[in-house]
Amino acid sequence: MKSKLLHISTIGCQMNVYDANQIAGVLAPLGYTGADTIESADMVIVNTCTIREKAEQKAFSFLGRLAKIKSANPSLIVAVGGCVAQQEGKAILKRMPHVDLVFGTHAIFRLPEMVRRIESSRCRIVDVGMSDTIECDSPVAGPLADGQVSAFVTIMRGCDNYCTYCVVPHVRGREASRHPDRIIEEIRMRVDQGVREVTLLGQNVNSYGSKEGLCTFAELLGRVNAIEALGRIRFTTSHPKDLCEELIGTFGRLEKLCHHIHLPVQSGDNEILKRMNRRYTRQAYLEKVDQLRQVCPDIAITSDFIVGFPGETDRQFQATLDLIETVRYDGLFAFMFSDRPQAPAAAFGGKIDQALKKERLQALLDLQGRITKEKHEALVGQVRQILVEGPSRGLDGAGTGIAATQIRWNGRSSSNHIIHFAVPDGLLKHKELLTGTFADIMIEGTHAHSLWGRLIPEATGAIPEKGETTVAA
Ligand code: SAH
Ligand code: SF4
Ligand code: F3S
């Protein structure tokens, strides 16, 4: 079979990253392998996101730029997938004559057939069909990047929560869970390929299986925990309203489950939470945080926030800052509210001025910046085990405490802190020997978004016994 080159550009969340891998996996049997550049590709797929207006604009401006590349190479197939594709459907074909294919979030498994048709007859196709159940659940483990030690595995799709600001239920459809056996099968495939850590994905993993009467999410975690050769488990996202005792308990019980939970709160004010349709109160959220810390005292907690939700007053915004002070998060993502035409909040009154949104965003980020700094500094002098992800890129040694002549590596701790580290001179020559191992690091310093330290050779399993290593005298 003739080999053809495929370039996939992904904008958006981890689900889209997972989907991009699935796309590569389902198109591989047609002869498509990864292209390094768009210019060399036979097909370009733009995997889009529409969570905020900016993400949608980014997708369209990227697509616009492809028109030129297509005119230089008319046989190029241009395809648009993901959430903008689902939202806009055939309007994209109308607006962009250089686009050949628009496929929605439920159409990935129909891609091979559509691509074959385009290859043979150069027709233009739109498939934004959605269904309430998962029609094709066979595990597809697409190609891994060189040295990739961590992979995403989607356990469910869609969302039934209808937060009033959010487009996801409209572009990803109804919540539907994959069968646990298929999930376990896929994780085993990944482990066989060398993956040591999986992140289980869903918009609200805690309601996993409830609709279909499958096992609970905590039970699924128990099964994943039993997979030999898998080192670590992460998951995201957990909706606070559904965070139950059974799931909280897994943090004290399952040795492979990382000590980190992403628990988006969005706002610290009860009235705003109500209008967002989040269905929990500030008090209920804080109780869950307490329960998590009782079961797992060193658990890292991160969150998402929206500032400038319609009608948000200064007092309500202060309640959000106060919540951040109370929880003392390990990290957070904050966004300015953005109208999504399909989401009800787009029609809410009391829209907040862009300048005020910016001001609030900055105040929130400044506060968290201070907390992160304090929390990072408290880690200095402590030892943390990390999963080594590979040599660091783009870190020039300046201010890192790591000599420029030493190879700088990075990995993540169980609490999801990125830690850069140096290996004592001469100890290790080959990156393959360290990538994917667990190593103990003495933390020696901090950056704004990461930490740095030193490998403790005697305390770590990271130094292989065999292979080309030379130990410094
Ligand atoms: N399922 C996850 C979040 C998915 S979207 C959850 O329930 O938390 C990721 C984040 O984008 C959300 O947590 C929210 O903070 C942000 N977001 C979603 N819609 C938005 C909008 N219209 N404007 C600004 N931020 C938004
Ligand atoms: Fe969007 Fe809410 Fe669903 Fe998260 S839970 S995806 S914020 S509707
Ligand atoms: Fe974006 Fe769709 Fe994810 S809108 S955040 S890519 S679910």
Short mmCIF file of C-alpha atoms and ligand atoms in Angstrom, two decimals:
data_model
loop_
_atom_site.label_atom_id
_atom_site.label_comp_id
_atom_site.label_asym_id
_atom_site.label_seq_id
_atom_site.Cartn_x
_atom_site.Cartn_y
_atom_site.Cartn_z
CA MET A 1 0.00 0.00 0.00
CA LYS A 2 1.22 3.49 -0.86
CA SER A 3 2.23 5.38 2.24
CA LYS A 4 0.46 8.74 2.66
CA LEU A 5 1.27 11.52 5.07
CA LEU A 6 -1.24 12.83 7.60
CA HIS A 7 -0.90 15.97 9.68
CA ILE A 8 -3.28 16.44 12.62
CA SER A 9 -3.51 19.82 14.37
CA THR A 10 -5.24 19.71 17.71
CA ILE A 11 -6.74 22.63 19.61
CA GLY A 12 -8.62 22.03 22.86
CA CYS A 13 -8.85 19.70 25.80
CA GLN A 14 -7.39 16.28 26.58
CA MET A 15 -10.41 14.64 24.93
CA ASN A 16 -9.31 16.20 21.66
CA VAL A 17 -5.75 14.97 22.19
CA TYR A 18 -7.15 11.49 22.76
CA ASP A 19 -9.40 11.80 19.69
CA ALA A 20 -6.42 12.89 17.56
CA ASN A 21 -4.68 9.67 18.52
CA GLN A 22 -7.82 7.66 17.66
CA ILE A 23 -8.01 9.43 14.29
CA ALA A 24 -4.39 8.50 13.56
CA GLY A 25 -5.17 4.95 14.68
CA VAL A 26 -8.26 4.46 12.46
CA LEU A 27 -6.55 5.98 9.42
CA ALA A 28 -3.34 3.95 9.74
CA PRO A 29 -4.86 0.94 7.91
CA LEU A 30 -5.45 3.24 4.90
CA GLY A 31 -1.71 3.88 4.75
CA TYR A 32 -1.57 7.20 6.59
CA THR A 33 1.46 7.91 8.76
CA GLY A 34 2.48 11.10 10.55
CA ALA A 35 3.73 14.09 8.53
CA ASP A 36 6.28 16.42 10.09
CA THR A 37 4.98 19.48 8.29
CA ILE A 38 1.67 20.59 6.81
CA GLU A 39 3.39 21.33 3.49
CA SER A 40 4.48 17.72 3.07
CA ALA A 41 1.09 16.23 4.02
CA ASP A 42 -1.42 14.44 1.77
CA MET A 43 -4.15 15.13 4.31
CA VAL A 44 -4.48 17.75 7.06
CA ILE A 45 -7.00 17.27 9.83
CA VAL A 46 -7.84 20.19 12.09
CA ASN A 47 -9.25 18.91 15.35
CA THR A 48 -11.11 21.89 16.76
CA CYS A 49 -12.43 23.27 20.06
CA THR A 50 -15.27 25.72 20.70
CA ILE A 51 -15.27 25.98 24.50
CA ARG A 52 -14.68 29.74 24.32
CA GLU A 53 -15.02 32.22 21.46
CA LYS A 54 -11.26 32.51 21.17
CA ALA A 55 -10.80 28.78 20.59
CA GLU A 56 -13.35 28.89 17.78
CA GLN A 57 -11.64 31.91 16.21
CA LYS A 58 -8.31 30.12 16.43
CA ALA A 59 -9.75 27.15 14.54
CA PHE A 60 -11.14 29.35 11.76
CA SER A 61 -7.99 31.39 11.38
CA PHE A 62 -5.90 28.19 11.16
CA LEU A 63 -8.32 26.80 8.58
CA GLY A 64 -8.15 30.07 6.64
CA ARG A 65 -4.37 29.74 6.37
CA LEU A 66 -4.76 26.27 4.87
CA ALA A 67 -6.44 27.76 1.77
CA LYS A 68 -3.06 28.94 0.50
CA ILE A 69 -1.40 25.58 1.12
CA LYS A 70 -4.25 23.84 -0.68
CA SER A 71 -3.94 26.12 -3.71
CA ALA A 72 -0.25 25.21 -3.92
CA ASN A 73 -1.13 21.52 -3.52
CA PRO A 74 -4.66 20.90 -4.92
CA SER A 75 -4.60 17.17 -4.14
CA LEU A 76 -4.34 17.92 -0.40
CA ILE A 77 -7.34 16.66 1.59
CA VAL A 78 -8.43 19.18 4.22
CA ALA A 79 -10.66 17.82 6.98
CA VAL A 80 -12.20 19.53 10.00
CA GLY A 81 -13.10 17.51 13.07
CA GLY A 82 -13.89 18.14 16.72
CA CYS A 83 -16.29 20.50 18.43
CA VAL A 84 -16.38 23.37 15.90
CA ALA A 85 -17.09 20.80 13.18
CA GLN A 86 -19.94 19.41 15.27
CA GLN A 87 -21.29 22.89 15.97
CA GLU A 88 -21.04 24.36 12.47
CA GLY A 89 -21.44 21.29 10.22
CA LYS A 90 -22.03 22.11 6.58
CA ALA A 91 -21.68 25.87 7.20
CA ILE A 92 -17.92 25.20 7.18
CA LEU A 93 -18.07 23.76 3.66
CA LYS A 94 -20.00 26.82 2.52
CA ARG A 95 -17.64 29.25 4.18
CA MET A 96 -14.43 27.46 3.20
CA PRO A 97 -14.27 26.06 -0.34
CA HIS A 98 -10.91 24.44 0.34
CA VAL A 99 -12.37 22.11 2.99
CA ASP A 100 -13.18 18.59 1.78
CA LEU A 101 -14.54 16.95 4.90
CA VAL A 102 -16.32 18.03 8.09
CA PHE A 103 -16.73 15.28 10.67
CA GLY A 104 -18.27 15.68 14.11
CA THR A 105 -17.30 14.28 17.48
CA HIS A 106 -19.19 11.00 16.98
CA ALA A 107 -17.92 10.33 13.46
CA ILE A 108 -14.33 9.23 14.07
CA PHE A 109 -15.06 5.56 13.41
CA ARG A 110 -16.74 6.44 10.12
CA LEU A 111 -13.67 8.34 8.94
CA PRO A 112 -11.93 5.55 6.98
CA GLU A 113 -15.00 5.09 4.78
CA MET A 114 -15.37 8.84 4.20
CA VAL A 115 -11.68 9.32 3.42
CA ARG A 116 -11.79 6.44 0.91
CA ARG A 117 -14.72 8.10 -0.85
CA ILE A 118 -12.92 11.43 -1.03
CA GLU A 119 -9.73 9.78 -2.29
CA SER A 120 -11.59 8.01 -5.09
CA SER A 121 -14.11 10.65 -6.18
CA ARG A 122 -12.94 13.94 -4.62
CA CYS A 123 -16.44 14.56 -3.24
CA ARG A 124 -17.08 16.85 -0.27
CA ILE A 125 -18.62 15.25 2.84
CA VAL A 126 -20.24 16.38 6.08
CA ASP A 127 -20.96 13.89 8.86
CA VAL A 128 -22.16 15.41 12.12
CA GLY A 129 -24.45 12.51 13.07
CA MET A 130 -24.72 11.89 16.80
CA SER A 131 -26.12 9.02 18.83
CA ASP A 132 -26.93 8.53 22.49
CA THR A 133 -24.99 5.30 22.80
CA ILE A 134 -21.46 4.34 21.85
CA GLU A 135 -21.79 2.35 18.62
CA CYS A 136 -18.17 1.39 18.21
CA ASP A 137 -16.27 0.63 21.39
CA SER A 138 -13.33 -1.39 20.06
CA PRO A 139 -10.09 -0.18 21.59
CA VAL A 140 -7.84 1.70 19.18
CA ALA A 141 -4.41 2.55 20.54
CA GLY A 142 -2.95 4.92 17.96
CA PRO A 143 0.77 5.63 17.54
CA LEU A 144 2.72 6.92 20.54
CA ALA A 145 5.30 9.67 20.42
CA ASP A 146 8.90 8.61 20.85
CA GLY A 147 9.49 7.91 24.55
CA GLN A 148 5.87 8.60 25.53
CA VAL A 149 5.26 7.15 28.98
CA SER A 150 1.82 8.55 29.75
CA ALA A 151 -1.39 8.18 27.74
CA PHE A 152 -5.02 9.27 27.85
CA VAL A 153 -7.85 6.76 27.80
CA THR A 154 -11.39 8.05 27.35
CA ILE A 155 -13.84 6.13 29.51
CA MET A 156 -16.99 8.03 28.59
CA ARG A 157 -18.15 10.68 26.19
CA GLY A 158 -20.59 13.60 26.26
CA CYS A 159 -22.09 15.37 29.22
CA ASP A 160 -25.58 15.56 30.75
CA ASN A 161 -24.91 18.37 33.18
CA TYR A 162 -25.84 21.41 31.11
CA CYS A 163 -23.94 24.05 33.01
CA THR A 164 -25.51 27.21 31.59
CA TYR A 165 -22.25 28.62 30.19
CA CYS A 166 -21.07 25.42 28.52
CA VAL A 167 -21.18 24.21 24.94
CA VAL A 168 -19.92 20.69 25.65
CA PRO A 169 -23.30 18.91 25.99
CA HIS A 170 -24.29 20.46 22.65
CA VAL A 171 -21.21 19.39 20.74
CA ARG A 172 -20.27 16.13 22.48
CA GLY A 173 -23.82 14.83 22.99
CA ARG A 174 -25.38 12.82 25.78
CA GLU A 175 -23.23 11.15 28.39
CA ALA A 176 -22.38 7.56 27.47
CA SER A 177 -19.87 5.23 29.12
CA ARG A 178 -17.59 2.68 27.48
CA HIS A 179 -17.72 -0.90 28.66
CA PRO A 180 -15.13 -1.53 31.43
CA ASP A 181 -13.73 -4.57 29.60
CA ARG A 182 -12.92 -2.45 26.53
CA ILE A 183 -11.28 0.18 28.73
CA ILE A 184 -9.11 -2.41 30.48
CA GLU A 185 -8.22 -3.93 27.09
CA GLU A 186 -7.12 -0.53 25.78
CA ILE A 187 -5.02 0.21 28.87
CA ARG A 188 -3.33 -3.19 28.53
CA MET A 189 -2.51 -2.36 24.90
CA ARG A 190 -0.93 0.90 26.06
CA VAL A 191 1.04 -0.84 28.80
CA ASP A 192 2.32 -3.35 26.23
CA GLN A 193 3.50 -0.35 24.16
CA GLY A 194 5.52 0.92 27.13
CA VAL A 195 3.11 3.33 28.80
CA ARG A 196 3.47 3.51 32.61
CA GLU A 197 0.76 6.04 33.46
CA VAL A 198 -2.81 6.47 32.21
CA THR A 199 -5.18 9.37 32.64
CA LEU A 200 -8.82 8.29 32.44
CA LEU A 201 -10.91 10.93 30.71
CA GLY A 202 -14.52 12.01 30.92
CA GLN A 203 -16.37 15.31 31.45
CA ASN A 204 -17.68 13.92 34.71
CA VAL A 205 -15.94 10.64 35.49
CA ASN A 206 -17.75 10.18 38.76
CA SER A 207 -21.02 9.39 37.01
CA TYR A 208 -19.22 6.72 34.94
CA GLY A 209 -21.41 3.71 34.22
CA SER A 210 -24.47 4.92 36.08
CA LYS A 211 -26.72 5.29 33.03
CA GLU A 212 -25.77 1.96 31.52
CA GLY A 213 -25.72 0.08 34.84
CA LEU A 214 -22.04 -0.76 34.41
CA CYS A 215 -19.68 -0.73 37.41
CA THR A 216 -19.05 2.44 39.42
CA PHE A 217 -16.06 4.65 38.67
CA ALA A 218 -14.41 3.57 41.94
CA GLU A 219 -14.82 -0.07 40.89
CA LEU A 220 -13.34 0.70 37.49
CA LEU A 221 -10.35 2.34 39.21
CA GLY A 222 -9.93 -0.84 41.26
CA ARG A 223 -9.72 -2.89 38.07
CA VAL A 224 -7.23 -0.50 36.47
CA ASN A 225 -5.15 -0.54 39.65
CA ALA A 226 -4.78 -4.32 39.26
CA ILE A 227 -3.12 -4.06 35.83
CA GLU A 228 0.42 -5.25 36.28
CA ALA A 229 3.21 -3.07 34.87
CA LEU A 230 0.99 -0.01 35.00
CA GLY A 231 2.58 2.38 37.47
CA ARG A 232 0.18 5.24 37.88
CA ILE A 233 -3.46 6.23 37.39
CA ARG A 234 -4.86 9.73 37.02
CA PHE A 235 -8.34 10.88 36.05
CA THR A 236 -10.13 14.03 35.01
CA THR A 237 -12.67 15.59 35.44
CA SER A 238 -14.65 14.98 38.58
CA HIS A 239 -17.78 17.10 39.03
CA PRO A 240 -18.02 18.22 42.68
CA LYS A 241 -21.73 17.40 42.90
CA ASP A 242 -21.01 13.73 42.16
CA LEU A 243 -17.83 13.27 44.16
CA CYS A 244 -19.01 10.47 46.45
CA GLU A 245 -17.45 8.82 49.52
CA GLU A 246 -16.65 5.68 47.54
CA LEU A 247 -14.47 7.66 45.11
CA ILE A 248 -12.88 9.77 47.85
CA GLY A 249 -11.99 6.50 49.59
CA THR A 250 -10.01 5.26 46.57
CA PHE A 251 -7.33 7.89 47.30
CA GLY A 252 -6.57 6.10 50.55
CA ARG A 253 -6.88 2.60 49.11
CA LEU A 254 -5.42 2.32 45.61
CA GLU A 255 -1.64 2.53 45.63
CA LYS A 256 -1.37 3.45 41.94
CA LEU A 257 -3.84 6.33 42.10
CA CYS A 258 -1.95 9.62 42.03
CA HIS A 259 -2.50 12.04 44.87
CA HIS A 260 -4.10 14.71 42.75
CA ILE A 261 -7.67 15.68 41.94
CA HIS A 262 -8.88 18.29 39.49
CA LEU A 263 -12.11 19.54 41.02
CA PRO A 264 -13.46 22.53 39.06
CA VAL A 265 -15.50 24.86 41.25
CA GLN A 266 -16.02 27.76 38.76
CA SER A 267 -17.14 30.28 41.43
CA GLY A 268 -17.11 30.77 45.20
CA ASP A 269 -20.54 32.38 45.30
CA ASN A 270 -23.73 30.37 45.81
CA GLU A 271 -25.95 32.61 43.70
CA ILE A 272 -23.54 32.41 40.74
CA LEU A 273 -23.17 28.65 41.17
CA LYS A 274 -26.95 28.38 41.02
CA ARG A 275 -27.17 30.41 37.83
CA MET A 276 -24.38 28.31 36.37
CA ASN A 277 -26.51 25.23 37.18
CA ARG A 278 -23.58 23.62 39.00
CA ARG A 279 -25.88 22.03 41.60
CA TYR A 280 -23.58 22.30 44.63
CA THR A 281 -22.98 25.06 47.14
CA ARG A 282 -19.72 26.58 48.27
CA GLN A 283 -20.21 24.83 51.64
CA ALA A 284 -20.79 21.42 50.05
CA TYR A 285 -17.67 21.91 47.92
CA LEU A 286 -15.53 22.82 50.92
CA GLU A 287 -16.79 19.74 52.78
CA LYS A 288 -15.64 17.53 49.91
CA VAL A 289 -12.24 19.20 49.99
CA ASP A 290 -12.01 18.43 53.73
CA GLN A 291 -13.02 14.81 53.19
CA LEU A 292 -10.38 14.40 50.48
CA ARG A 293 -7.69 15.81 52.75
CA GLN A 294 -8.77 13.55 55.61
CA VAL A 295 -8.40 10.46 53.45
CA CYS A 296 -5.25 11.65 51.67
CA PRO A 297 -3.49 14.46 53.55
CA ASP A 298 -0.99 15.27 50.81
CA ILE A 299 -3.54 15.31 47.96
CA ALA A 300 -2.99 18.14 45.47
CA ILE A 301 -6.20 19.93 44.49
CA THR A 302 -6.56 21.98 41.33
CA SER A 303 -9.58 23.73 39.85
CA ASP A 304 -11.18 25.74 37.04
CA PHE A 305 -12.70 29.20 37.49
CA ILE A 306 -14.81 31.46 35.33
CA VAL A 307 -14.59 35.19 36.03
CA GLY A 308 -17.15 37.71 34.82
CA PHE A 309 -20.10 35.36 34.57
CA PRO A 310 -23.16 37.49 33.65
CA GLY A 311 -24.28 39.52 36.65
CA GLU A 312 -21.17 38.76 38.76
CA THR A 313 -20.80 41.57 41.32
CA ASP A 314 -17.59 42.66 43.05
CA ARG A 315 -18.85 41.01 46.23
CA GLN A 316 -19.46 37.74 44.39
CA PHE A 317 -16.01 37.90 42.84
CA GLN A 318 -14.52 38.50 46.30
CA ALA A 319 -16.26 35.30 47.45
CA THR A 320 -14.32 33.48 44.73
CA LEU A 321 -11.02 34.95 45.92
CA ASP A 322 -11.94 34.02 49.46
CA LEU A 323 -12.61 30.43 48.40
CA ILE A 324 -9.18 30.26 46.78
CA GLU A 325 -7.58 31.50 50.02
CA THR A 326 -9.55 28.92 51.99
CA VAL A 327 -8.73 25.91 49.80
CA ARG A 328 -5.19 27.01 48.93
CA TYR A 329 -5.15 25.22 45.59
CA ASP A 330 -2.03 23.65 44.13
CA GLY A 331 -2.89 25.17 40.77
CA LEU A 332 -5.82 26.41 38.75
CA PHE A 333 -7.08 27.40 35.31
CA ALA A 334 -9.09 30.60 35.10
CA PHE A 335 -11.10 31.88 32.15
CA MET A 336 -13.02 35.02 31.32
CA PHE A 337 -16.65 34.18 30.64
CA SER A 338 -17.25 33.89 26.94
CA ASP A 339 -20.66 33.73 25.22
CA ARG A 340 -21.34 30.40 23.55
CA PRO A 341 -24.39 30.82 21.30
CA GLN A 342 -25.78 27.36 22.11
CA ALA A 343 -25.41 27.82 25.88
CA PRO A 344 -28.26 29.50 27.84
CA ALA A 345 -25.96 31.99 29.65
CA ALA A 346 -25.37 33.74 26.31
CA ALA A 347 -28.88 35.17 26.76
CA PHE A 348 -28.42 36.16 30.43
CA GLY A 349 -28.50 39.86 31.31
CA GLY A 350 -25.81 41.73 33.22
CA LYS A 351 -22.91 41.02 30.85
CA ILE A 352 -19.60 42.10 32.36
CA ASP A 353 -17.37 44.54 30.59
CA GLN A 354 -14.26 42.99 29.03
CA ALA A 355 -11.90 45.32 30.95
CA LEU A 356 -13.45 44.33 34.28
CA LYS A 357 -13.21 40.63 33.35
CA LYS A 358 -9.53 41.12 32.63
CA GLU A 359 -8.99 42.91 35.92
CA ARG A 360 -10.72 40.10 37.83
CA LEU A 361 -8.76 37.45 35.96
CA GLN A 362 -5.49 39.15 36.85
CA ALA A 363 -6.45 39.53 40.53
CA LEU A 364 -7.33 35.84 40.66
CA LEU A 365 -4.11 34.75 38.94
CA ASP A 366 -2.03 37.01 41.21
CA LEU A 367 -3.58 35.46 44.29
CA GLN A 368 -3.01 31.93 43.06
CA GLY A 369 0.52 32.87 41.97
CA ARG A 370 1.31 33.81 45.55
CA ILE A 371 -0.21 30.60 46.93
CA THR A 372 1.61 28.43 44.36
CA LYS A 373 4.89 30.14 45.26
CA GLU A 374 4.38 29.50 48.97
CA LYS A 375 3.40 25.91 48.36
CA HIS A 376 6.34 25.32 46.03
CA GLU A 377 8.77 26.81 48.55
CA ALA A 378 7.45 24.49 51.24
CA LEU A 379 8.45 21.54 49.03
CA VAL A 380 12.12 22.54 48.92
CA GLY A 381 14.21 20.04 50.87
CA GLN A 382 11.68 17.24 50.39
CA VAL A 383 12.05 14.09 48.32
CA ARG A 384 9.39 13.22 45.75
CA GLN A 385 9.10 10.22 43.48
CA ILE A 386 8.56 11.15 39.85
CA LEU A 387 7.82 9.27 36.66
CA VAL A 388 10.59 10.40 34.30
CA GLU A 389 9.07 11.73 31.05
CA GLY A 390 12.34 12.50 29.23
CA PRO A 391 14.99 15.14 28.72
CA SER A 392 13.68 18.70 29.20
CA ARG A 393 13.26 20.86 26.16
CA GLY A 394 13.93 24.57 26.02
CA LEU A 395 15.29 24.92 29.53
CA ASP A 396 18.62 26.66 29.36
CA GLY A 397 19.86 26.01 32.85
CA ALA A 398 19.70 29.68 33.83
CA GLY A 399 18.45 29.96 37.39
CA THR A 400 17.64 26.27 37.54
CA GLY A 401 20.49 25.21 39.75
CA ILE A 402 21.33 22.73 37.01
CA ALA A 403 24.67 23.22 35.26
CA ALA A 404 24.31 23.99 31.56
CA THR A 405 26.60 21.08 30.75
CA GLN A 406 24.37 18.56 32.46
CA ILE A 407 21.43 16.92 30.78
CA ARG A 408 18.25 18.25 32.27
CA TRP A 409 15.39 15.84 32.65
CA ASN A 410 11.82 16.19 33.72
CA GLY A 411 9.03 14.19 35.19
CA ARG A 412 5.91 14.55 37.27
CA SER A 413 5.28 13.81 40.91
CA SER A 414 2.18 11.98 42.06
CA SER A 415 0.73 15.40 42.93
CA ASN A 416 1.27 16.42 39.26
CA HIS A 417 4.13 18.85 39.91
CA ILE A 418 6.55 19.10 37.01
CA ILE A 419 10.06 18.57 38.36
CA HIS A 420 13.23 19.25 36.35
CA PHE A 421 16.31 17.50 37.57
CA ALA A 422 19.93 16.82 36.84
CA VAL A 423 21.62 13.45 36.86
CA PRO A 424 25.05 13.48 38.53
CA ASP A 425 27.74 13.84 35.85
CA GLY A 426 28.65 10.66 34.04
CA LEU A 427 25.97 8.58 35.70
CA LEU A 428 23.78 8.05 32.72
CA LYS A 429 24.37 8.42 29.02
CA HIS A 430 21.25 7.13 27.38
CA LYS A 431 17.86 8.69 27.72
CA GLU A 432 16.07 5.40 27.04
CA LEU A 433 17.46 4.08 30.29
CA LEU A 434 15.83 6.76 32.39
CA THR A 435 12.62 7.66 30.51
CA GLY A 436 9.66 5.76 31.93
CA THR A 437 11.32 4.87 35.22
CA PHE A 438 10.39 6.08 38.67
CA ALA A 439 13.04 8.21 40.30
CA ASP A 440 13.45 9.90 43.68
CA ILE A 441 14.29 13.59 43.47
CA MET A 442 15.47 15.90 46.22
CA ILE A 443 13.69 19.21 45.50
CA GLU A 444 16.15 22.09 45.62
CA GLY A 445 14.42 25.08 44.03
CA THR A 446 11.31 26.51 42.45
CA HIS A 447 10.11 28.17 39.26
CA ALA A 448 6.72 29.81 38.68
CA HIS A 449 5.20 26.62 37.26
CA SER A 450 7.66 23.91 38.15
CA LEU A 451 10.29 22.69 40.58
CA TRP A 452 13.84 21.54 40.15
CA GLY A 453 16.05 19.17 42.05
CA ARG A 454 18.60 16.42 42.01
CA LEU A 455 18.30 12.71 41.37
CA ILE A 456 19.07 10.63 44.43
CA PRO A 457 20.80 7.66 42.83
CA GLU A 458 21.05 5.42 45.87
CA ALA A 459 17.36 5.79 46.70
CA THR A 460 15.99 5.30 43.24
CA GLY A 461 15.15 2.47 40.93
CA ALA A 462 15.99 4.80 38.05
CA ILE A 463 19.56 3.73 37.56
CA PRO A 464 19.52 0.52 35.59
CA GLU A 465 21.86 -2.23 36.62
CA LYS A 466 22.68 -3.22 33.07
CA GLY A 467 23.42 -1.07 30.06
CA GLU A 468 25.95 1.55 29.23
CA THR A 469 26.17 3.55 32.39
CA THR A 470 29.30 4.83 34.03
CA VAL A 471 29.18 5.80 37.66
CA ALA A 472 31.10 8.88 38.65
CA ALA A 473 33.84 8.31 41.21
N1 SAH B 1 -16.25 18.98 32.39
C1 SAH B 1 -15.42 19.87 33.05
C2 SAH B 1 -14.97 21.06 32.26
C3 SAH B 1 -14.93 21.11 30.80
S1 SAH B 1 -14.68 22.66 30.06
C4 SAH B 1 -16.13 20.34 34.28
O1 SAH B 1 -17.27 20.08 34.49
O2 SAH B 1 -15.56 21.07 35.03
C5 SAH B 1 -13.23 23.29 30.86
C6 SAH B 1 -13.43 24.58 31.54
O3 SAH B 1 -13.70 25.60 30.63
C7 SAH B 1 -14.59 24.64 32.51
O4 SAH B 1 -14.31 24.06 33.74
C8 SAH B 1 -14.84 26.12 32.63
O5 SAH B 1 -14.06 26.68 33.65
C9 SAH B 1 -14.36 26.66 31.28
N2 SAH B 1 -15.49 27.10 30.45
C10 SAH B 1 -16.47 26.37 29.93
N3 SAH B 1 -17.33 27.14 29.23
C11 SAH B 1 -16.87 28.40 29.32
C12 SAH B 1 -17.33 29.67 28.83
N4 SAH B 1 -18.45 29.77 28.11
N5 SAH B 1 -16.60 30.77 29.12
C13 SAH B 1 -15.46 30.68 29.85
N6 SAH B 1 -15.00 29.52 30.35
C14 SAH B 1 -15.70 28.40 30.09
FE1 SF4 B 2 -19.57 21.63 30.60
FE2 SF4 B 2 -20.66 21.44 32.98
FE3 SF4 B 2 -20.52 19.30 31.43
FE4 SF4 B 2 -18.31 20.28 32.51
S1 SF4 B 2 -20.04 19.39 33.62
S2 SF4 B 2 -18.60 19.64 30.39
S3 SF4 B 2 -18.69 22.44 32.50
S4 SF4 B 2 -21.74 21.10 31.04
FE1 F3S B 3 -13.11 22.12 23.53
FE2 F3S B 3 -14.70 20.23 22.80
FE3 F3S B 3 -12.89 19.82 24.68
S1 F3S B 3 -15.25 22.32 23.06
S2 F3S B 3 -12.73 21.77 25.65
S3 F3S B 3 -12.49 20.26 22.57
S4 F3S B 3 -14.92 18.95 24.59
#
